[in-house]
Amino acid sequence: MKFTINKILVIDYGSQYTQLIARRIRELQTYCEVIPFHKVNKKNLSDKSLCGIILSGGPNSVKDKKSPKLDGKIIAQGVPILGICYGMQLVCNMFGGKIAKSRLREYGHSIITTKGKSVLFEKIKIKNQVWMSHGDHVEQKPDEFTITSLSNNKIISSIEHKNKKIFGLQFHPEVYHSLEGKKILSNFLFKICKIKNKFKLENFLSDKIKSLRNDLKKTKVICGLSGGVDSTVTSFLLHKAIKNNLFCIFVDHGMLRLNESNEVESIFKKKFGKNFIKVNASSIFIKKLKNIKEPEIKRKIIGKTFIEVFEKEAKKIKGVQYLAQGTLYPDIIESIPFFGGPTAKIKSHHNVGGLPKKMSLKIVEPLKELFKDEVRILGRNLKINPDLLDRHPFPGPGLAIRIPGEIDKNKIDILQRVDNIYIEYLKKNLIYNKIWQAFAVLLPVKSVGVMGDERTYNYAVSLRAVTSVDGMTADFYMFTKSQLTDISREIISRVKEVNRVLFDFTSKPPGTIEWE
Ligand code: XMP
C-alpha cells in the first residue's frame, strides 16, 4: 500500500519496549514502521515520506565489541534522530562521547531535572518522573552536544546536538511510568520532525479498499474464518472491496465454545450468503486426537488436520489466486534474538501459515499495518457487531489445549458448559471487558466431594483470568472472594460432572496463558 502520509522509522536494537514505542507513536496518529537494525539500508532510509528516526533501547553494551553498531548512513540521512537508552549511547559513542558501565543497573522510577531550553522538553515540568532501565550510561557527552537533563543521581539523562536535530534520552518516554513521556514523543514528532499528514483510520479504510480493489482486480480470494476479531475484520474489509469474489471458509473442529459454531454461521451467512462455507469436521479432529496426551503433538495434529480440511474445501472453488490472512503488525515485527538468550520454541502456534506454500496461493494481508485495538476500531467503522469485536482471544486449537491430556467428546461438552457459565457471569457483572482473557481448564483428575448427603467423585476445573497488553506477558486478574464464591457455586450446581473449582494465580512468565 502506498501512503502519502509522513513516516517515522523505529530502528530496533532488541529492546523489550520497541513495540511500545511504535504503539505510542500510533497513539499520536503518526504512521511508523519498525525494522531491525541489521535491515537498515539505503532504500528504507531514502523513502521520501520519512520524517524522523527513533533508535530503540537494547540489552547490549556499546562497549562490547560484538554489540550492534550505529550505521553511519542513519546519521548521514539528515532527518531528525531520537536515540532512546541504548540508542542514545550509540549516538554518544559515534560522536566521541564516553560511555561507562554503571556499578548498579538503574531500573525503575527516577526524577530528572531539565536544564536550559530544549524543544524536546517544551511544556514539560522542570522536575519529571521517568522510567529508567539501563546498565551503561553517558559519562562524558560528545563536544558537539549539550546536556539537557540530569537524573537525581547525577546521571546524564538527556543530550542534544548543538546544531543538528539529534537527541538522546537515557530514560524510556514510551513507558507509562515516564509521566510526560508521551508529551516528549509528541514534541519530537510534531515540533522537531514536523509531522503534518497524520495516520487516520478513516483514511486507512478508504485507501485500503481502493488499493485492494486495484491489486486484486477480478481475482477470487479465500479467507479462513475462525469467528475471532482478526479474521472477521479481514473478511468484512475484503468484502467491501471485492464483494462476491471473496469466499470464506469456516472449519468447525468441534473444540469451539458452546454455541459458537452456530453463532458464527448465522452472522456470516447473513453477510456472505452462498460464499460462506462451513465445514463440520469435528469427528475427523476428535478421531485423530484419540489417545494423544502430549501438548505439542496435539497442536501439530490439529494444525495439520486443519490444513487438510481447509485445502480440500478450498479446491472446490475454482480459479482462486489469493489467500487472505488476518496478520497484524505485531505479528510481523521481527524480534531481534537476544544475544546468548533462549531460542527454544515454547509452543507451536496453530495458524494457516502452512497453506499458501502447499496450495501455491498468493497472500493478501489487509490488516498488516495495524495494531489490535486499531483493528477493533476499524471493525466498528465496518459496522461489525461489538460483541464479536470485543471478544477475548481464543486459540486456534480451541478447547483441546484447555483439556490437559487426552480429549474426548464428553470432556469437551463438560468444558463448554463450565466455560459458558464462567464467561456469562463475567459479562453479566461487567468484568469481562476488564480482562484480556478468561477461560476454564478441565483438569485430568477427579476428586472426592460431598453434595447433600452424597459422596461425589467428579472432575476439577481451574479458572484462568489474566490482564495483558499483547499476550506476551500477563498478570493474573484478582477476583473478589464473593465473585469467586458465586462463580464456583454456579459451576458446581449447574454442571454435575464437576465438584471442585480452583483458581489459577500464575502470571506469565513463569506460566503461559494457555495450559498447553
Ligand atoms: P500463551 O499460552 O502462549 O498464549 O501464553 C498467548 C496468547 O496466544 C493465544 N494462543 C494461540 N492463538 N493459535 C492462536 O491463534 C494458537 O495455537 C495459540 N496458542 C495460544 C493464547 O490464547 C493467548 O491469547
Coordinates of C-alpha atoms and ligand atoms in Angstrom, one line a residue:
M1 CA 0.0 0.0 0.0
K2 CA 1.3 3.5 -0.9
F3 CA 1.0 6.1 1.8
T4 CA 1.0 9.7 1.2
I5 CA 1.4 10.3 5.0
N6 CA 4.6 11.1 6.9
K7 CA 6.5 8.3 8.4
I8 CA 8.8 7.6 11.4
L9 CA 11.2 4.7 11.3
V10 CA 11.9 2.9 14.5
I11 CA 15.2 1.0 14.4
D12 CA 15.1 -1.9 16.8
Y13 CA 18.2 -2.9 18.8
G14 CA 16.4 -5.6 20.7
S15 CA 14.6 -3.6 23.4
Q16 CA 11.7 -5.2 25.2
Y17 CA 9.9 -1.8 24.6
T18 CA 10.2 -1.4 20.9
Q19 CA 6.6 -2.3 20.1
L20 CA 5.6 0.1 22.8
I21 CA 7.4 2.9 21.1
A22 CA 5.6 2.1 17.9
R23 CA 2.3 1.9 19.8
R24 CA 2.8 5.4 21.4
I25 CA 3.7 6.9 18.0
R26 CA 0.5 5.5 16.5
E27 CA -1.5 6.8 19.5
L28 CA -0.2 10.2 18.4
Q29 CA -1.7 9.4 14.9
T30 CA 1.6 9.1 13.2
Y31 CA 2.5 6.3 10.9
C32 CA 5.6 4.3 11.8
E33 CA 7.4 1.2 10.8
V34 CA 9.8 -0.9 12.9
I35 CA 12.9 -2.5 11.4
P36 CA 15.6 -4.5 13.0
F37 CA 19.0 -2.7 13.0
H38 CA 20.6 -5.1 10.5
K39 CA 17.9 -4.4 7.9
V40 CA 18.8 -0.7 7.6
N41 CA 19.7 0.1 4.0
K42 CA 19.8 2.9 1.5
K43 CA 16.3 2.1 0.3
N44 CA 14.5 2.3 3.6
L45 CA 16.4 5.5 4.6
S46 CA 15.8 7.3 1.3
D47 CA 12.0 6.8 1.5
K48 CA 10.5 10.3 0.6
S49 CA 7.9 10.0 3.4
L50 CA 10.5 9.5 6.1
C51 CA 10.4 12.4 8.6
G52 CA 12.3 11.1 11.6
I53 CA 14.2 8.1 13.1
I54 CA 14.0 6.6 16.6
L55 CA 16.8 4.3 17.8
S56 CA 15.4 1.9 20.3
G57 CA 17.0 0.7 23.5
G58 CA 18.6 -2.7 23.7
P59 CA 20.1 -5.3 26.1
N60 CA 23.7 -4.9 24.9
S61 CA 26.5 -2.6 25.9
V62 CA 28.1 -0.4 23.3
K63 CA 31.4 -1.2 24.9
D64 CA 31.0 -4.8 23.9
K65 CA 32.8 -5.5 20.6
K66 CA 30.0 -7.7 19.3
S67 CA 27.2 -5.3 20.1
P68 CA 25.0 -3.8 17.3
K69 CA 26.6 -0.6 15.9
L70 CA 25.1 2.6 14.6
D71 CA 25.1 2.6 10.8
G72 CA 26.7 5.9 9.6
K73 CA 24.0 6.1 6.9
I74 CA 21.4 6.8 9.6
I75 CA 23.1 10.0 10.7
A76 CA 24.1 11.0 7.1
Q77 CA 20.4 10.7 6.1
G78 CA 19.7 14.1 7.7
V79 CA 16.2 13.6 9.2
P80 CA 15.8 14.2 13.0
I81 CA 17.0 11.3 15.2
L82 CA 16.0 10.4 18.7
G83 CA 18.1 7.8 20.5
I84 CA 16.5 6.1 23.5
C85 CA 18.7 4.4 26.1
Y86 CA 21.0 2.1 24.1
G87 CA 20.1 4.3 21.1
M88 CA 21.4 7.4 22.9
Q89 CA 24.6 5.5 23.9
L90 CA 25.1 4.6 20.2
V91 CA 24.8 8.3 19.2
C92 CA 27.1 9.3 22.0
N93 CA 29.7 6.7 21.1
M94 CA 29.7 7.7 17.4
F95 CA 30.2 11.4 18.2
G96 CA 33.1 10.7 20.5
G97 CA 31.5 10.8 24.0
K98 CA 32.3 8.3 26.7
I99 CA 30.1 5.5 27.9
A100 CA 30.7 4.0 31.4
K101 CA 29.4 0.8 32.9
S102 CA 27.2 1.7 36.0
R103 CA 28.1 -0.1 39.2
L104 CA 24.5 -0.9 39.7
R105 CA 21.9 -1.4 37.0
E106 CA 19.4 1.6 37.3
Y107 CA 15.9 0.2 37.0
G108 CA 12.6 1.8 37.8
H109 CA 11.4 5.3 38.7
S110 CA 13.8 8.3 38.6
I111 CA 13.4 12.0 38.8
I112 CA 15.1 14.1 36.1
T113 CA 15.7 17.9 36.2
T114 CA 15.8 19.6 32.8
K115 CA 18.4 22.3 32.0
G116 CA 18.2 25.1 29.6
K117 CA 15.7 25.2 26.7
S118 CA 15.1 22.2 24.6
V119 CA 12.3 21.8 22.0
L120 CA 12.0 18.2 23.1
F121 CA 11.1 19.3 26.6
E122 CA 8.8 22.2 25.6
K123 CA 5.8 22.5 28.0
I124 CA 7.3 19.8 30.3
K125 CA 7.8 20.4 34.0
I126 CA 11.4 21.1 35.1
K127 CA 11.3 18.1 37.5
N128 CA 9.9 15.0 36.0
Q129 CA 9.3 11.3 36.9
V130 CA 10.8 9.0 34.3
W131 CA 11.4 5.2 33.9
M132 CA 15.0 4.1 33.7
S133 CA 16.2 0.6 32.7
H134 CA 19.9 0.6 31.9
G135 CA 23.3 -0.7 32.8
D136 CA 25.6 1.7 31.0
H137 CA 25.3 5.5 31.0
V138 CA 26.9 8.5 29.3
E139 CA 29.9 9.6 31.4
Q140 CA 31.1 12.3 29.1
K141 CA 29.0 14.0 26.4
P142 CA 30.4 14.4 22.9
D143 CA 31.7 18.0 22.3
E144 CA 29.1 18.8 19.8
F145 CA 26.3 18.0 22.3
T146 CA 24.7 19.8 25.3
I147 CA 23.3 18.2 28.4
T148 CA 19.5 18.9 28.6
S149 CA 18.7 17.0 31.8
L150 CA 20.3 15.2 34.8
S151 CA 18.7 12.4 36.9
N152 CA 18.6 12.7 40.7
N153 CA 21.7 10.5 41.0
K154 CA 23.5 12.9 38.7
I155 CA 23.5 10.7 35.6
I156 CA 23.2 12.5 32.2
S157 CA 19.6 11.7 31.3
S158 CA 19.4 13.5 28.0
I159 CA 21.6 15.2 25.4
E160 CA 21.1 17.0 22.2
H161 CA 23.3 18.1 19.3
K162 CA 24.1 21.8 19.2
N163 CA 23.2 22.3 15.5
K164 CA 21.7 19.2 14.2
K165 CA 18.4 17.6 15.2
I166 CA 19.9 14.7 17.1
F167 CA 18.6 13.9 20.5
G168 CA 19.3 11.3 23.2
L169 CA 17.2 10.1 26.2
Q170 CA 18.6 7.8 28.8
F171 CA 15.1 7.0 30.1
H172 CA 12.1 5.4 28.3
P173 CA 9.5 8.0 27.2
E174 CA 7.4 5.2 25.8
V175 CA 6.7 3.6 29.2
Y176 CA 3.6 4.9 31.1
H177 CA 5.7 5.4 34.2
S178 CA 7.5 8.3 32.4
L179 CA 4.7 10.7 33.3
E180 CA 5.4 13.2 30.5
G181 CA 6.8 10.7 28.1
K182 CA 4.0 11.0 25.6
K183 CA 4.4 14.8 25.5
I184 CA 8.1 14.3 24.9
L185 CA 7.4 12.0 22.0
S186 CA 4.8 14.4 20.7
N187 CA 7.3 17.2 20.7
F188 CA 9.7 15.0 18.7
L189 CA 7.1 14.2 16.2
F190 CA 5.3 17.5 15.7
K191 CA 7.8 20.2 16.7
I192 CA 11.0 18.5 15.5
C193 CA 10.1 16.1 12.7
K194 CA 7.2 18.4 11.7
I195 CA 4.8 15.6 11.0
K196 CA 1.8 17.0 9.2
N197 CA 0.0 14.2 7.4
K198 CA -1.3 12.1 10.1
F199 CA -2.3 8.4 10.1
K200 CA -6.1 8.3 10.5
L201 CA -8.1 5.1 10.5
E202 CA -11.0 6.6 8.4
N203 CA -8.5 7.4 5.7
F204 CA -6.8 4.0 6.1
L205 CA -10.2 2.3 5.5
S206 CA -11.0 4.1 2.3
D207 CA -7.4 4.0 1.0
K208 CA -7.2 0.3 1.8
I209 CA -10.5 -0.5 0.0
K210 CA -9.2 1.3 -3.1
S211 CA -5.8 -0.4 -3.1
L212 CA -7.4 -3.9 -2.5
R213 CA -9.7 -3.3 -5.5
N214 CA -6.8 -2.2 -7.6
D215 CA -4.5 -5.0 -6.6
L216 CA -7.0 -7.9 -6.6
K217 CA -8.9 -6.7 -9.7
K218 CA -11.3 -9.6 -10.5
T219 CA -9.5 -12.4 -8.9
K220 CA -11.0 -14.8 -6.3
V221 CA -9.8 -14.7 -2.7
I222 CA -10.4 -17.2 0.0
C223 CA -10.4 -16.4 3.7
G224 CA -10.3 -18.8 6.6
L225 CA -12.8 -17.6 9.3
S226 CA -12.4 -18.5 12.9
G227 CA -15.0 -16.2 14.5
G228 CA -12.2 -14.2 16.1
V229 CA -11.6 -10.5 15.6
D230 CA -8.8 -10.5 13.1
S231 CA -10.3 -12.9 10.5
T232 CA -13.7 -11.3 10.9
V233 CA -12.4 -7.8 10.2
T234 CA -10.2 -9.1 7.4
S235 CA -13.2 -10.7 5.7
F236 CA -15.6 -7.7 6.1
L237 CA -12.9 -5.4 4.7
L238 CA -12.2 -7.6 1.7
H239 CA -15.9 -8.0 1.1
K240 CA -16.3 -4.2 0.9
A241 CA -13.5 -4.2 -1.7
I242 CA -14.2 -7.2 -3.9
K243 CA -17.8 -8.3 -2.9
N244 CA -18.6 -11.7 -4.4
N245 CA -15.1 -12.6 -5.3
L246 CA -14.5 -13.3 -1.6
F247 CA -15.1 -16.9 -0.3
C248 CA -15.0 -17.6 3.4
I249 CA -14.4 -21.0 4.8
F250 CA -15.1 -21.8 8.4
V251 CA -13.7 -25.1 9.7
D252 CA -15.6 -26.2 12.8
H253 CA -13.2 -28.5 14.5
G254 CA -15.6 -29.3 17.3
M255 CA -13.5 -27.7 20.0
L256 CA -15.1 -24.2 20.0
R257 CA -17.0 -22.6 22.8
L258 CA -20.6 -23.5 23.5
N259 CA -22.9 -22.4 20.6
E260 CA -20.0 -20.6 18.9
S261 CA -20.2 -22.6 15.7
N262 CA -23.9 -21.7 15.2
E263 CA -23.4 -18.1 16.1
V264 CA -20.5 -17.7 13.6
E265 CA -22.6 -19.4 11.0
S266 CA -25.6 -17.1 11.4
I267 CA -23.6 -13.9 11.4
F268 CA -21.6 -14.8 8.3
K269 CA -24.3 -16.5 6.3
K270 CA -26.2 -13.2 6.5
K271 CA -23.2 -11.3 5.3
F272 CA -21.7 -13.6 2.7
G273 CA -24.6 -15.8 1.6
K274 CA -23.5 -18.7 -0.6
N275 CA -19.9 -17.5 -0.4
F276 CA -19.8 -18.6 3.3
I277 CA -18.9 -22.2 3.6
K278 CA -19.0 -24.1 6.9
V279 CA -17.2 -27.4 7.2
N280 CA -18.3 -29.6 10.1
A281 CA -15.1 -31.5 10.7
S282 CA -15.4 -32.3 14.4
S283 CA -15.5 -36.0 14.0
I284 CA -12.3 -36.0 11.9
F285 CA -10.4 -34.0 14.5
I286 CA -11.7 -35.9 17.5
K287 CA -10.7 -39.2 15.8
K288 CA -7.2 -38.0 15.1
L289 CA -6.8 -36.8 18.7
K290 CA -7.8 -40.1 20.2
N291 CA -5.3 -41.3 22.9
I292 CA -3.0 -38.3 22.3
K293 CA -1.7 -36.7 25.5
E294 CA 1.4 -34.7 24.6
P295 CA 0.5 -31.0 24.1
E296 CA 2.9 -30.4 21.2
I297 CA 1.7 -33.5 19.3
K298 CA -1.9 -32.4 19.9
R299 CA -1.1 -28.9 18.4
K300 CA 0.6 -30.5 15.4
I301 CA -2.2 -32.8 14.7
I302 CA -4.8 -30.0 14.9
G303 CA -2.7 -27.8 12.7
K304 CA -2.1 -30.5 10.0
T305 CA -5.7 -31.6 10.0
F306 CA -6.9 -28.0 9.7
I307 CA -4.8 -27.6 6.6
E308 CA -6.1 -30.8 5.1
V309 CA -9.7 -29.9 5.7
F310 CA -9.3 -26.3 4.5
E311 CA -7.4 -27.3 1.4
K312 CA -9.9 -29.9 0.4
E313 CA -12.7 -27.3 0.7
A314 CA -10.8 -24.6 -1.0
K315 CA -10.1 -26.7 -4.0
K316 CA -13.8 -26.9 -4.7
I317 CA -13.7 -23.2 -5.6
K318 CA -12.3 -22.8 -9.0
G319 CA -9.8 -20.1 -10.0
V320 CA -8.8 -18.9 -6.6
Q321 CA -5.5 -16.9 -6.6
Y322 CA -5.3 -15.4 -3.1
L323 CA -5.5 -16.5 0.5
A324 CA -6.4 -13.7 2.9
Q325 CA -4.8 -13.7 6.3
G326 CA -5.6 -11.6 9.4
T327 CA -1.9 -10.9 10.2
L328 CA -1.5 -7.8 12.4
Y329 CA 1.5 -5.5 12.7
P330 CA 2.9 -7.0 15.9
D331 CA 2.9 -10.4 14.2
I332 CA 5.4 -9.2 11.6
I333 CA 7.7 -7.0 13.7
E334 CA 10.7 -9.2 13.5
S335 CA 12.1 -9.7 17.0
I336 CA 15.8 -9.4 17.5
P337 CA 17.2 -12.5 19.1
F338 CA 18.7 -11.6 22.5
F339 CA 22.4 -12.4 22.2
G340 CA 23.0 -15.6 24.1
G341 CA 19.3 -15.8 25.0
P342 CA 16.9 -18.7 24.6
T343 CA 15.9 -19.6 21.1
A344 CA 13.8 -22.6 22.1
K345 CA 10.3 -22.7 20.7
I346 CA 7.8 -22.6 23.6
K347 CA 4.7 -23.6 21.7
S348 CA 4.0 -24.2 18.0
H349 CA 1.1 -21.9 17.2
H350 CA -1.7 -23.1 15.1
N351 CA -2.5 -20.9 12.1
V352 CA -2.9 -21.2 8.4
G353 CA 0.7 -20.3 7.7
G354 CA 1.4 -23.7 6.0
L355 CA -1.4 -23.3 3.5
P356 CA -0.1 -20.8 0.9
K357 CA 3.1 -22.9 0.2
K358 CA 1.1 -26.0 -0.3
M359 CA -1.6 -24.5 -2.4
S360 CA 0.6 -22.1 -4.3
L361 CA -1.6 -19.1 -3.4
K362 CA -0.6 -15.5 -3.1
I363 CA -1.2 -13.9 0.2
V364 CA -3.2 -10.8 1.0
E365 CA -2.9 -9.3 4.5
P366 CA -5.1 -6.2 4.6
L367 CA -4.5 -5.6 8.4
K368 CA -0.8 -5.9 8.4
E369 CA -0.1 -2.3 9.2
L370 CA -2.4 -2.3 12.3
F371 CA -2.4 -3.0 16.0
K372 CA -5.2 -5.0 17.7
D373 CA -7.0 -2.0 19.1
E374 CA -6.9 -0.3 15.7
V375 CA -8.4 -3.4 14.2
R376 CA -11.2 -3.2 16.7
I377 CA -11.9 0.4 15.8
L378 CA -11.8 -0.5 12.1
G379 CA -14.3 -3.2 12.8
R380 CA -16.6 -0.7 14.4
N381 CA -16.3 1.5 11.3
L382 CA -17.2 -1.5 9.2
K383 CA -20.3 -1.9 11.5
I384 CA -19.3 -5.3 12.8
N385 CA -21.3 -6.4 15.9
P386 CA -19.3 -5.1 19.0
D387 CA -19.9 -8.4 20.8
L388 CA -17.7 -10.0 18.1
L389 CA -15.1 -7.3 18.2
D390 CA -14.6 -7.2 22.0
R391 CA -14.3 -11.0 22.3
H392 CA -11.3 -12.4 24.3
P393 CA -8.7 -14.0 22.2
F394 CA -9.4 -17.7 21.5
P395 CA -6.6 -20.0 20.4
G396 CA -6.7 -21.9 17.1
P397 CA -6.6 -25.4 18.7
G398 CA -9.5 -24.3 20.9
L399 CA -10.6 -26.2 23.9
A400 CA -8.2 -29.1 23.0
I401 CA -5.4 -27.2 24.7
R402 CA -7.7 -26.4 27.7
I403 CA -8.1 -30.1 28.5
P404 CA -4.7 -31.3 29.5
G405 CA -4.1 -34.9 28.5
E406 CA -6.5 -36.9 26.3
I407 CA -9.6 -35.3 25.0
D408 CA -12.9 -36.8 24.0
K409 CA -16.4 -35.5 23.2
N410 CA -17.6 -35.9 26.7
K411 CA -14.8 -33.7 28.2
I412 CA -15.3 -31.1 25.5
D413 CA -19.0 -31.0 26.3
I414 CA -18.3 -30.5 30.1
L415 CA -15.8 -27.8 29.5
Q416 CA -18.1 -26.0 27.1
R417 CA -20.8 -25.8 29.8
V418 CA -18.3 -24.7 32.5
D419 CA -16.7 -22.1 30.3
N420 CA -20.1 -20.7 29.3
I421 CA -21.2 -20.2 32.9
Y422 CA -17.9 -18.5 33.8
I423 CA -17.9 -16.2 30.8
E424 CA -21.6 -15.3 31.1
Y425 CA -21.0 -14.4 34.8
L426 CA -18.2 -12.1 33.8
K427 CA -20.3 -10.4 31.1
K428 CA -23.3 -10.0 33.4
N429 CA -21.2 -8.5 36.1
L430 CA -19.3 -6.2 33.7
I431 CA -16.0 -7.8 34.5
Y432 CA -15.5 -9.3 31.0
N433 CA -14.0 -6.1 29.4
K434 CA -11.6 -5.6 32.3
I435 CA -9.9 -8.9 31.5
W436 CA -7.7 -9.7 28.5
Q437 CA -8.6 -13.3 28.5
A438 CA -10.6 -15.6 30.8
F439 CA -11.4 -19.3 30.4
A440 CA -11.7 -22.6 32.3
V441 CA -9.5 -25.6 32.1
L442 CA -10.8 -29.1 32.7
L443 CA -8.2 -31.0 34.7
P444 CA -7.4 -34.6 34.1
V445 CA -8.2 -35.5 37.8
K446 CA -11.2 -36.4 39.7
S447 CA -11.6 -35.7 43.4
V448 CA -13.9 -36.6 46.2
G449 CA -16.6 -34.2 47.3
V450 CA -19.9 -34.2 49.2
M451 CA -23.2 -32.9 47.8
G452 CA -26.2 -33.1 50.1
D453 CA -25.7 -36.4 51.9
E454 CA -23.9 -38.0 48.9
R455 CA -20.3 -38.6 48.3
T456 CA -19.2 -37.4 44.8
Y457 CA -16.2 -38.3 42.7
N458 CA -16.0 -35.8 39.9
Y459 CA -13.8 -33.5 37.7
A460 CA -11.9 -30.4 39.0
V461 CA -11.8 -27.3 36.8
S462 CA -9.4 -24.4 37.1
L463 CA -10.3 -20.8 36.3
R464 CA -7.9 -18.6 34.5
A465 CA -8.3 -14.8 34.1
V466 CA -5.4 -12.5 33.0
T467 CA -4.8 -8.9 32.2
S468 CA -2.3 -8.2 29.4
V469 CA -1.5 -5.7 26.7
D470 CA -0.4 -8.1 24.0
G471 CA -0.5 -11.6 25.4
M472 CA 3.4 -11.7 25.6
T473 CA 3.3 -11.1 29.3
A474 CA 0.3 -11.3 31.6
D475 CA -0.8 -10.8 35.2
F476 CA -3.5 -12.9 36.8
Y477 CA -6.7 -11.0 37.4
M478 CA -7.8 -11.0 41.1
F479 CA -11.5 -11.5 41.7
T480 CA -13.1 -10.7 45.0
K481 CA -13.9 -13.5 47.3
S482 CA -17.6 -13.1 46.7
Q483 CA -17.1 -13.2 42.9
L484 CA -15.1 -16.4 43.2
T485 CA -17.7 -17.9 45.5
D486 CA -20.5 -17.0 43.1
I487 CA -18.7 -18.5 40.0
S488 CA -17.7 -21.6 41.9
R489 CA -21.3 -22.2 43.2
E490 CA -22.8 -21.6 39.8
I491 CA -20.5 -24.1 38.1
I492 CA -20.8 -26.8 40.7
S493 CA -24.6 -26.5 40.9
R494 CA -25.1 -26.5 37.1
V495 CA -22.5 -28.9 35.9
K496 CA -23.0 -32.2 37.6
E497 CA -19.7 -33.7 36.3
V498 CA -17.7 -31.1 38.3
N499 CA -17.3 -30.9 42.1
R500 CA -14.2 -28.7 42.6
V501 CA -13.2 -25.3 41.2
L502 CA -9.7 -24.0 41.5
F503 CA -8.3 -20.6 40.7
D504 CA -5.0 -20.2 38.7
F505 CA -3.0 -17.3 40.1
T506 CA 0.1 -17.7 37.9
S507 CA 1.4 -14.8 35.9
K508 CA 3.2 -15.1 32.5
P509 CA 6.1 -15.6 32.9
P510 CA 6.6 -18.1 34.5
G511 CA 3.3 -19.6 33.3
T512 CA 1.9 -19.3 29.8
I513 CA -1.7 -18.1 29.4
E514 CA -3.0 -21.4 28.0
W515 CA -2.2 -24.6 29.9
E516 CA -0.8 -26.4 26.9
Ligands
XMP1 P1 0.3 -18.5 25.6 O1 -0.4 -19.7 26.1 O2 1.5 -18.8 24.6 O3 -0.7 -17.6 24.8 O4 0.8 -17.6 26.7 C1 -0.6 -16.3 24.4 C2 -1.8 -15.9 23.6 O5 -1.8 -16.7 22.4 C3 -3.0 -17.4 22.3 N1 -2.7 -18.7 21.7 C4 -2.9 -19.0 20.4 N2 -3.5 -18.3 19.4 N3 -3.2 -20.1 18.0 C5 -3.7 -18.9 18.2 O6 -4.3 -18.3 17.3 C6 -2.6 -20.9 18.9 O7 -2.2 -22.0 18.6 C7 -2.4 -20.3 20.2 N4 -1.9 -20.7 21.3 C8 -2.1 -19.7 22.3 C9 -3.5 -17.6 23.7 O8 -4.9 -17.8 23.8 C10 -3.1 -16.2 24.3 O9 -4.0 -15.2 23.9

